[in-house]
Amino acid sequence: MTDSLASIRAALDRDGDLTLAITGEIDVSNAEAVQRECVKHMEDARRTTLDLGDVRYIDSAGLRVVVALWQHAHAAGGTLHVAAPGDGFVAELLAITGLGEQLLGPERAG
Amino acid sequence: MRDRVPRRARRNPRSVPPGPSPRRFRAATLIRRCTSPEARTPHLRRSSLLFCAIAAAYAIGSQLSASWFGADGQTASFFPAAGVTLAALILLPRARWPVVIAAAFFAEVTVDLINGIALVPSLGYGVANTVQPLVAAALLARLRPALDIGRTRDLAAFLVAGVGLGPLVGGILGASTFVVLDGGDRFARFAGEWWIGDGLGVLVVGGAILGFRSAAAGTVTRRRLAETAGLVLVAGLATAGVFWLGVIGLAYVTLMALLASGFRGGTRGAALAGAAVAFISAQAVASGHGYLDVLGVSPADGLLYVQLAIAVFLATALAVAAEVAERERSAGERRAAERFRVMADHAPAMLWVTDRNGRCTYLSRGWSDFTGQREDRGLGDGWLEVVDPRDAERVRMTHEWATDSREPFTLDYRLRRADGEYRRVIDAGRPLHGPDGDWAGFIGSVIDVHERSEAEDALRTSDARFKALFESIDEGYCLAEIILDGDGTPVDYRFLEANHLFGAMTGLHDAVGRRVRDLVPDLEDHWVQTYARVALDGQTMRFENGSDAMGRWFDVFATPVEPHGRFALVFKDVTQRRLAEIGLRESELEQRRARRRAELLTEVIGELEAVDGVAGRAGRLAELLVPRVADAATITLAGPDPEVLARAPGPASAPEPHSRALAALETGDRHETLLELALTDPERRPYTDADRAFFADLAARAGLLIASARVHEEEHRVALALQRALLPTVVQVDPAVDVAARYAPAAGTLEVGGDWYDTFRLPDGRLGLAVGDVVGHGLESAATMGRMRTALAALAPHSDGPGDLLSRLQQFTDGPSGTGFATACYAVLDPATGVLQHASAGHPPCLVVAPDGATRWLEDGRSVPLCPLGRPGRPQATTVLESGALLIMFTDGLVERRGESLAMGMDRLEAVARELRDAPVEDVCDAVLAEMVGGRHRADDVVLVCIRFVPVPAAAFRLDFPAVPEELRHVRTAARSWLSARGVQEPHRTRLLVGLGEACSNAVLHGHRDGNGLVHLEVADDGGRFSALVSDGGTWRTPRADDAGGGYGLRVMRGLGDEVIVSSGEDGTTVRFKMAVPAPTA
């Protein structure tokens, strides 16, 4: 995806493990587009890792996108977890909103 | 037999009889080749034609000789070709000689080869036949340039060098070739025969050709022509008689006819007769009709004698012709000299002639009459005695210089008159050339200019007129005869002679032989009548008169000459002098008055233009007129309620005037404006009609200026209001910059310029900065300015940068009059980085002052001014503003000052700005204006915009932004930049941004549902405790049940911040958000 604000890199391996790495910013102006783009990549994925480690800005509109993607993955019988540095603001936001336990990956959940 | 075969015979062996066909064939080939299209340039074509002509003539002459003498082994052949070459060399300029030589060489070698001579000796004969004329021609060119065999000295030179020496050289070379290369012997005999044959050829053919162009040939009358033809016929017949009839006595007839043709037919006649005799005798001898056996000499010797005899006869005839011509000429010159002397002695001017040594050889009677000096005393250097001793040395030096340089000269000095008074004269000398064209001294005239000197002193100061005066002293001359009608009444005159000045002075060219009425059909009759009196009644007249038909004035001296009915005129064109005199004769008083009036008029116009406003101009007018043309002046606006606009000398009551003048000022007002002038001083002359006419003129002109002041005042008011209304009130568009702007209208004038500026924020968060200047003044340019500003702001978000924007802007410069022309400078500043893109269309460059005082002009990204027809694709450039840098944009009025270059003004601005670099921008604006244009008469409007780039902003950050989602990213950019500047580090900066972002995002999404309106953001930093305020016109959006995962926004804010207060009212919703950030670790 090439939005002036955010860009998404997708990597799918043979086992159906998908990594979606989002860089840039997600706000209300591009949330829908980001969500649409990610859903497209997740079609063949069983396990999805959403890497938000390089996101520069994300707000509640972005968090709604993450929740929507989690729901999408589970509805399709897959899994999704978010990868973000434990001391970063993304992790903090997930914690504030109570989404952390549900979304963060096992390796970072602690 | 071999040694008996002469060289010409060898060129034409019997085995190859000469025939006309091959000759003609060759000539045709030659001509075809030479006139082929290869000859491209005219020069080349001329050279080719010349080559063909000479080669053909030479070949014919040579072949003729061969055909006469080659067949029967005669010796001493008459060789006409030699004359062709030499005559061609003499007649043609040296640059053409190579062509002549090449042609002769080519023809000689070709004829030789045709006639069976081997190549090597042929080349040898070719050399001999070309060196021969070359030697002779070079010698003649040195001895007698412009050779004319009608002159005895030139004829002698021709005989010695051309006929004698040249062929001798040729003979030696030819004989050498004959003996060495051609296997012949008897060198001396061969050389002698060559010499005589070629000498005769030169004499006969060369003499004939040269004789025809001799100046001594004179005018050809029909009688002369018949006479000459007769004599040539007689000479030819007599010659034929000698040879064919064997009557040797007829040779005397030939001799007499030759001499007679020299007498009567001139050089041409002699040359023609000689040629006839030579060709006929050659033909006769060649065909075996000789009287040689009668004389008992060998045929070879006989031919030699015959040819020698013909040569002598011919030379004698030519000498006679030359002598006769010379005598005629000198007689003509004597007659001309006599006529000149008569004219000169009768002419009023003093004429003189000097010889080659500068000594005076002639002084006209006018000189003796004027100076009282006898001619014989004045000759030599004696004339200097009557020159004022104060001038004598200068005069003598000038004459000496002129004699050395042979240049015309003009002198003015004082000359003693017979009564002892020194009179101012003008003496002009012109080089005099003898009949042979050699410089022979000077002829000159002296004119007494004392009478005119007072008037001409004034003229003298004007160089052009002074020259005109000098030019007028060359005199024209003509001889004419009166034409009478059937009744004996003079009706016309015909010009018989005229000098070269005649045409120049009268404008009549090729007048000789024509009637004056043909030349000037509407010539005034009095000229004919006047000259008739001179010619028929024998009166000598001197008068000055003008001819309207010719548009000139002449000072004419007319005198009768023999025979009756003829007259001579010596005259000069005095039109220039006459015009000057007419001007000077104007009454001094009238002139002075006219000058005063003209000066007053000029002054009034100049003074009024310098004053603004109706009242100002009216007042100034009244002041200017008193006391010069009036003791009191009043300007009144008439109407039901008259209003006094101006009064001089003020309101003080004045005595009753004795004379008044009233004039209307055309001010274009509904009511008439009147100028009333009054004279109260009884000493002053009452107003005349001329005065009143002048006042009417003055009032009309002054009225226009007052009217224009009225129009301007009106227009100025409107335009200024319009301009002020159109210029923006600067708002703080971004926390990263401080902006201040000033508009200063031109001081002291009513004009309003089209200067403008604008600052605005682009959707991407960058700032647009523009200044511009619409050329022109007044309403129209103010309107154009408004249009340009609007267009710029509207197009800015949609352009690819400053250069592109300026390209798009040019179509808006077209004003109502269709002559729009504007300059503009536009820059885009990224407040986060300081990156500044800029472009200028004919506008002065912007100035950047760095915090350390370094200055730079933004000279790049420049293009031509904006006009409707300008081209797209304007360049732009980029620079980066340092933190704290000052950017100064302005219009040219700031740096332009009368008597100072733009560069000097820019230097001053640079210095002033450097001093002020740390001051707040508002202060910078005021100080720069004061320093640059303060306290001066501003000729132009000034716009000044000062921008400081401050990435370390004040503790508060304020931003109003449109309520659209796409704006949010720009808000974050600006806020991030501000937070960075405040020293807030990660992750706190992003945490703060997220908190602010949630508030702004909600305001955008729900505060303004209709999508237009502004969101106000304000953030304050109180030592790391940040408090934000976001307000909009809507209500806070509460979480809704159907919003999956919704309500995060408020939770995020509350989770991040220390305090979140949402207050919703009728005017909208305000969110207050507080968050403390730990102090940055140093």
Short mmCIF file of N, CA, C and O in Angstrom, two decimals, chain B residues 303-377:
data_model
loop_
_atom_site.label_atom_id
_atom_site.label_comp_id
_atom_site.label_asym_id
_atom_site.label_seq_id
_atom_site.Cartn_x
_atom_site.Cartn_y
_atom_site.Cartn_z
N LEU B 303 60.95 43.69 -97.09
CA LEU B 303 59.86 43.69 -96.11
C LEU B 303 60.29 44.46 -94.86
O LEU B 303 59.52 45.25 -94.29
N LEU B 304 61.54 44.23 -94.48
CA LEU B 304 62.08 44.95 -93.33
C LEU B 304 61.97 46.44 -93.54
O LEU B 304 61.49 47.20 -92.67
N TYR B 305 62.42 46.89 -94.71
CA TYR B 305 62.38 48.32 -95.00
C TYR B 305 60.95 48.84 -94.95
O TYR B 305 60.67 49.90 -94.39
N VAL B 306 60.06 48.10 -95.62
CA VAL B 306 58.66 48.55 -95.69
C VAL B 306 58.09 48.73 -94.27
O VAL B 306 57.50 49.75 -93.95
N GLN B 307 58.38 47.74 -93.48
CA GLN B 307 57.80 47.81 -92.14
C GLN B 307 58.40 48.93 -91.32
O GLN B 307 57.71 49.63 -90.58
N LEU B 308 59.73 49.12 -91.48
CA LEU B 308 60.37 50.24 -90.78
C LEU B 308 59.76 51.56 -91.23
O LEU B 308 59.45 52.44 -90.41
N ALA B 309 59.58 51.66 -92.56
CA ALA B 309 59.03 52.90 -93.10
C ALA B 309 57.63 53.16 -92.54
O ALA B 309 57.31 54.28 -92.07
N ILE B 310 56.78 52.11 -92.51
CA ILE B 310 55.42 52.27 -91.99
C ILE B 310 55.46 52.70 -90.53
O ILE B 310 54.75 53.62 -90.10
N ALA B 311 56.39 52.08 -89.80
CA ALA B 311 56.50 52.43 -88.38
C ALA B 311 56.84 53.89 -88.21
O ALA B 311 56.26 54.59 -87.38
N VAL B 312 57.80 54.35 -88.98
CA VAL B 312 58.22 55.76 -88.86
C VAL B 312 57.07 56.68 -89.23
O VAL B 312 56.76 57.65 -88.53
N PHE B 313 56.41 56.37 -90.38
CA PHE B 313 55.27 57.20 -90.82
C PHE B 313 54.22 57.29 -89.71
O PHE B 313 53.74 58.36 -89.37
N LEU B 314 53.91 56.12 -89.20
CA LEU B 314 52.82 56.05 -88.23
C LEU B 314 53.18 56.82 -86.97
O LEU B 314 52.40 57.60 -86.42
N ALA B 315 54.43 56.62 -86.50
CA ALA B 315 54.87 57.33 -85.30
C ALA B 315 54.79 58.82 -85.53
O ALA B 315 54.34 59.59 -84.65
N THR B 316 55.18 59.26 -86.70
CA THR B 316 55.15 60.69 -87.02
C THR B 316 53.71 61.19 -87.00
O THR B 316 53.41 62.24 -86.41
N ALA B 317 52.83 60.42 -87.63
CA ALA B 317 51.42 60.83 -87.68
C ALA B 317 50.86 60.95 -86.28
O ALA B 317 50.16 61.92 -85.94
N LEU B 318 51.19 59.99 -85.45
CA LEU B 318 50.69 60.03 -84.07
C LEU B 318 51.25 61.24 -83.32
O LEU B 318 50.56 61.90 -82.56
N ALA B 319 52.54 61.52 -83.57
CA ALA B 319 53.17 62.67 -82.93
C ALA B 319 52.48 63.95 -83.35
O ALA B 319 52.21 64.84 -82.53
N VAL B 320 52.18 64.04 -84.64
CA VAL B 320 51.48 65.23 -85.15
C VAL B 320 50.14 65.36 -84.44
O VAL B 320 49.77 66.43 -83.95
N ALA B 321 49.41 64.22 -84.38
CA ALA B 321 48.09 64.25 -83.75
C ALA B 321 48.20 64.73 -82.32
O ALA B 321 47.42 65.57 -81.86
N ALA B 322 49.19 64.20 -81.59
CA ALA B 322 49.34 64.57 -80.18
C ALA B 322 49.66 66.04 -80.04
O ALA B 322 49.12 66.75 -79.19
N GLU B 323 50.58 66.50 -80.94
CA GLU B 323 50.99 67.91 -80.87
C GLU B 323 49.79 68.83 -81.12
O GLU B 323 49.54 69.78 -80.39
N VAL B 324 49.01 68.46 -82.16
CA VAL B 324 47.84 69.28 -82.50
C VAL B 324 46.86 69.31 -81.32
O VAL B 324 46.38 70.37 -80.91
N ALA B 325 46.64 68.13 -80.75
CA ALA B 325 45.69 68.05 -79.64
C ALA B 325 46.15 68.90 -78.48
O ALA B 325 45.38 69.61 -77.84
N GLU B 326 47.46 68.83 -78.23
CA GLU B 326 48.00 69.58 -77.10
C GLU B 326 47.82 71.07 -77.31
O GLU B 326 47.46 71.81 -76.39
N ARG B 327 48.06 71.51 -78.52
CA ARG B 327 47.91 72.94 -78.79
C ARG B 327 46.46 73.37 -78.62
O ARG B 327 46.18 74.43 -78.03
N GLU B 328 45.58 72.55 -79.14
CA GLU B 328 44.16 72.89 -78.99
C GLU B 328 43.78 72.99 -77.52
O GLU B 328 43.09 73.90 -77.10
N ARG B 329 44.34 72.04 -76.79
CA ARG B 329 44.00 72.01 -75.38
C ARG B 329 44.52 73.26 -74.66
O ARG B 329 43.82 73.90 -73.90
N SER B 330 45.75 73.60 -74.95
CA SER B 330 46.30 74.74 -74.23
C SER B 330 45.59 76.02 -74.64
O SER B 330 45.40 76.92 -73.82
N ALA B 331 45.15 76.05 -75.89
CA ALA B 331 44.39 77.23 -76.31
C ALA B 331 43.08 77.30 -75.54
O ALA B 331 42.67 78.37 -75.05
N GLY B 332 42.44 76.14 -75.40
CA GLY B 332 41.19 76.06 -74.63
C GLY B 332 41.42 76.48 -73.19
O GLY B 332 40.64 77.23 -72.61
N GLU B 333 42.55 76.01 -72.66
CA GLU B 333 42.84 76.37 -71.27
C GLU B 333 43.08 77.86 -71.15
O GLU B 333 42.66 78.50 -70.18
N ARG B 334 43.78 78.39 -72.14
CA ARG B 334 44.04 79.83 -72.09
C ARG B 334 42.73 80.60 -72.11
O ARG B 334 42.54 81.55 -71.37
N ARG B 335 41.83 80.17 -73.01
CA ARG B 335 40.54 80.85 -73.09
C ARG B 335 39.80 80.75 -71.75
O ARG B 335 39.28 81.74 -71.25
N ALA B 336 39.84 79.55 -71.18
CA ALA B 336 39.16 79.35 -69.90
C ALA B 336 39.79 80.24 -68.83
O ALA B 336 39.10 80.87 -68.03
N ALA B 337 41.14 80.30 -68.85
CA ALA B 337 41.83 81.11 -67.85
C ALA B 337 41.45 82.56 -68.00
O ALA B 337 41.23 83.28 -67.03
N GLU B 338 41.37 82.98 -69.27
CA GLU B 338 41.02 84.38 -69.52
C GLU B 338 39.62 84.69 -69.01
O GLU B 338 39.38 85.70 -68.36
N ARG B 339 38.73 83.73 -69.32
CA ARG B 339 37.35 83.93 -68.88
C ARG B 339 37.29 83.99 -67.36
O ARG B 339 36.62 84.82 -66.77
N PHE B 340 38.08 83.11 -66.74
CA PHE B 340 38.11 83.09 -65.29
C PHE B 340 38.59 84.43 -64.75
O PHE B 340 38.04 85.00 -63.82
N ARG B 341 39.62 84.95 -65.42
CA ARG B 341 40.21 86.19 -64.93
C ARG B 341 39.20 87.33 -65.05
O ARG B 341 39.04 88.14 -64.13
N VAL B 342 38.50 87.36 -66.16
CA VAL B 342 37.49 88.41 -66.35
C VAL B 342 36.43 88.29 -65.27
O VAL B 342 36.07 89.26 -64.60
N MET B 343 35.97 87.05 -65.09
CA MET B 343 34.94 86.81 -64.08
C MET B 343 35.46 87.20 -62.71
O MET B 343 34.80 87.89 -61.94
N ALA B 344 36.69 86.73 -62.44
CA ALA B 344 37.25 86.93 -61.12
C ALA B 344 37.43 88.41 -60.84
O ALA B 344 37.16 88.89 -59.74
N ASP B 345 37.88 89.14 -61.86
CA ASP B 345 38.11 90.57 -61.64
C ASP B 345 36.80 91.33 -61.46
O ASP B 345 36.77 92.37 -60.82
N HIS B 346 35.74 90.82 -62.04
CA HIS B 346 34.46 91.50 -61.88
C HIS B 346 33.71 91.04 -60.64
O HIS B 346 32.85 91.73 -60.16
N ALA B 347 34.07 89.87 -60.17
CA ALA B 347 33.34 89.33 -59.03
C ALA B 347 33.65 90.15 -57.79
O ALA B 347 34.73 90.70 -57.67
N PRO B 348 32.70 90.23 -56.89
CA PRO B 348 32.91 91.03 -55.70
C PRO B 348 33.92 90.39 -54.76
O PRO B 348 34.56 91.09 -53.98
N ALA B 349 34.06 89.08 -54.81
CA ALA B 349 34.96 88.41 -53.89
C ALA B 349 36.39 88.68 -54.28
O ALA B 349 36.70 89.02 -55.42
N MET B 350 37.27 88.54 -53.32
CA MET B 350 38.69 88.64 -53.60
C MET B 350 39.18 87.24 -53.85
O MET B 350 39.04 86.37 -53.00
N LEU B 351 39.75 87.02 -55.04
CA LEU B 351 40.20 85.68 -55.38
C LEU B 351 41.71 85.68 -55.48
O LEU B 351 42.33 86.68 -55.83
N TRP B 352 42.28 84.51 -55.19
CA TRP B 352 43.74 84.39 -55.29
C TRP B 352 44.11 83.00 -55.75
O TRP B 352 43.32 82.06 -55.63
N VAL B 353 45.31 82.90 -56.28
CA VAL B 353 45.82 81.60 -56.71
C VAL B 353 47.26 81.49 -56.23
O VAL B 353 48.00 82.47 -56.27
N THR B 354 47.61 80.31 -55.69
CA THR B 354 49.01 80.09 -55.33
C THR B 354 49.57 78.96 -56.17
O THR B 354 48.83 78.14 -56.71
N ASP B 355 50.91 78.91 -56.25
CA ASP B 355 51.53 77.83 -57.01
C ASP B 355 51.90 76.69 -56.07
O ASP B 355 51.55 76.71 -54.89
N ARG B 356 52.63 75.73 -56.61
CA ARG B 356 52.95 74.54 -55.82
C ARG B 356 53.82 74.85 -54.62
O ARG B 356 53.89 74.08 -53.67
N ASN B 357 54.52 75.98 -54.65
CA ASN B 357 55.37 76.36 -53.53
C ASN B 357 54.64 77.22 -52.52
O ASN B 357 55.23 77.72 -51.57
N GLY B 358 53.36 77.44 -52.76
CA GLY B 358 52.58 78.24 -51.82
C GLY B 358 52.73 79.73 -52.06
O GLY B 358 52.25 80.54 -51.26
N ARG B 359 53.37 80.10 -53.16
CA ARG B 359 53.53 81.53 -53.44
C ARG B 359 52.36 82.00 -54.28
O ARG B 359 51.91 81.34 -55.19
N CYS B 360 51.91 83.21 -53.96
CA CYS B 360 50.74 83.75 -54.63
C CYS B 360 51.10 84.14 -56.06
O CYS B 360 52.10 84.82 -56.29
N THR B 361 50.30 83.69 -57.03
CA THR B 361 50.60 84.01 -58.42
C THR B 361 49.51 84.87 -59.04
O THR B 361 49.65 85.34 -60.16
N TYR B 362 48.41 85.02 -58.32
CA TYR B 362 47.33 85.83 -58.89
C TYR B 362 46.49 86.40 -57.76
O TYR B 362 46.21 85.73 -56.78
N LEU B 363 46.12 87.67 -57.93
CA LEU B 363 45.17 88.29 -57.00
C LEU B 363 44.15 89.04 -57.84
O LEU B 363 44.52 89.77 -58.76
N SER B 364 42.89 88.85 -57.56
CA SER B 364 41.88 89.48 -58.40
C SER B 364 41.82 90.97 -58.12
O SER B 364 42.36 91.47 -57.14
N ARG B 365 41.12 91.66 -59.00
CA ARG B 365 41.03 93.11 -58.84
C ARG B 365 40.31 93.45 -57.53
O ARG B 365 40.58 94.46 -56.92
N GLY B 366 39.39 92.55 -57.13
CA GLY B 366 38.69 92.75 -55.86
C GLY B 366 39.65 92.93 -54.70
O GLY B 366 39.42 93.71 -53.79
N TRP B 367 40.76 92.20 -54.76
CA TRP B 367 41.78 92.30 -53.69
C TRP B 367 42.37 93.70 -53.66
O TRP B 367 42.45 94.34 -52.62
N SER B 368 42.79 94.19 -54.85
CA SER B 368 43.40 95.52 -54.93
C SER B 368 42.40 96.58 -54.49
O SER B 368 42.74 97.50 -53.76
N ASP B 369 41.14 96.41 -54.95
CA ASP B 369 40.12 97.40 -54.61
C ASP B 369 39.90 97.45 -53.10
O ASP B 369 39.74 98.51 -52.51
N PHE B 370 39.93 96.29 -52.49
CA PHE B 370 39.61 96.21 -51.07
C PHE B 370 40.77 96.69 -50.21
O PHE B 370 40.63 97.53 -49.32
N THR B 371 41.96 96.15 -50.50
CA THR B 371 43.10 96.42 -49.63
C THR B 371 43.88 97.65 -50.06
O THR B 371 44.68 98.19 -49.29
N GLY B 372 43.68 98.07 -51.31
CA GLY B 372 44.48 99.18 -51.81
C GLY B 372 45.88 98.71 -52.19
O GLY B 372 46.74 99.51 -52.55
N GLN B 373 46.12 97.39 -52.11
CA GLN B 373 47.44 96.86 -52.44
C GLN B 373 47.47 96.50 -53.92
O GLN B 373 46.56 95.82 -54.41
N ARG B 374 48.52 96.93 -54.65
CA ARG B 374 48.60 96.59 -56.06
C ARG B 374 48.88 95.10 -56.18
O ARG B 374 49.55 94.52 -55.34
N GLU B 375 48.35 94.52 -57.27
CA GLU B 375 48.48 93.06 -57.42
C GLU B 375 49.94 92.65 -57.38
O GLU B 375 50.31 91.69 -56.70
N ASP B 376 50.81 93.38 -58.06
CA ASP B 376 52.20 92.95 -58.13
C ASP B 376 52.90 93.01 -56.76
O ASP B 376 53.82 92.27 -56.49
N ARG B 377 52.41 93.87 -55.89
CA ARG B 377 53.00 93.91 -54.55
C ARG B 377 52.51 92.72 -53.69
O ARG B 377 53.20 92.24 -52.82
#
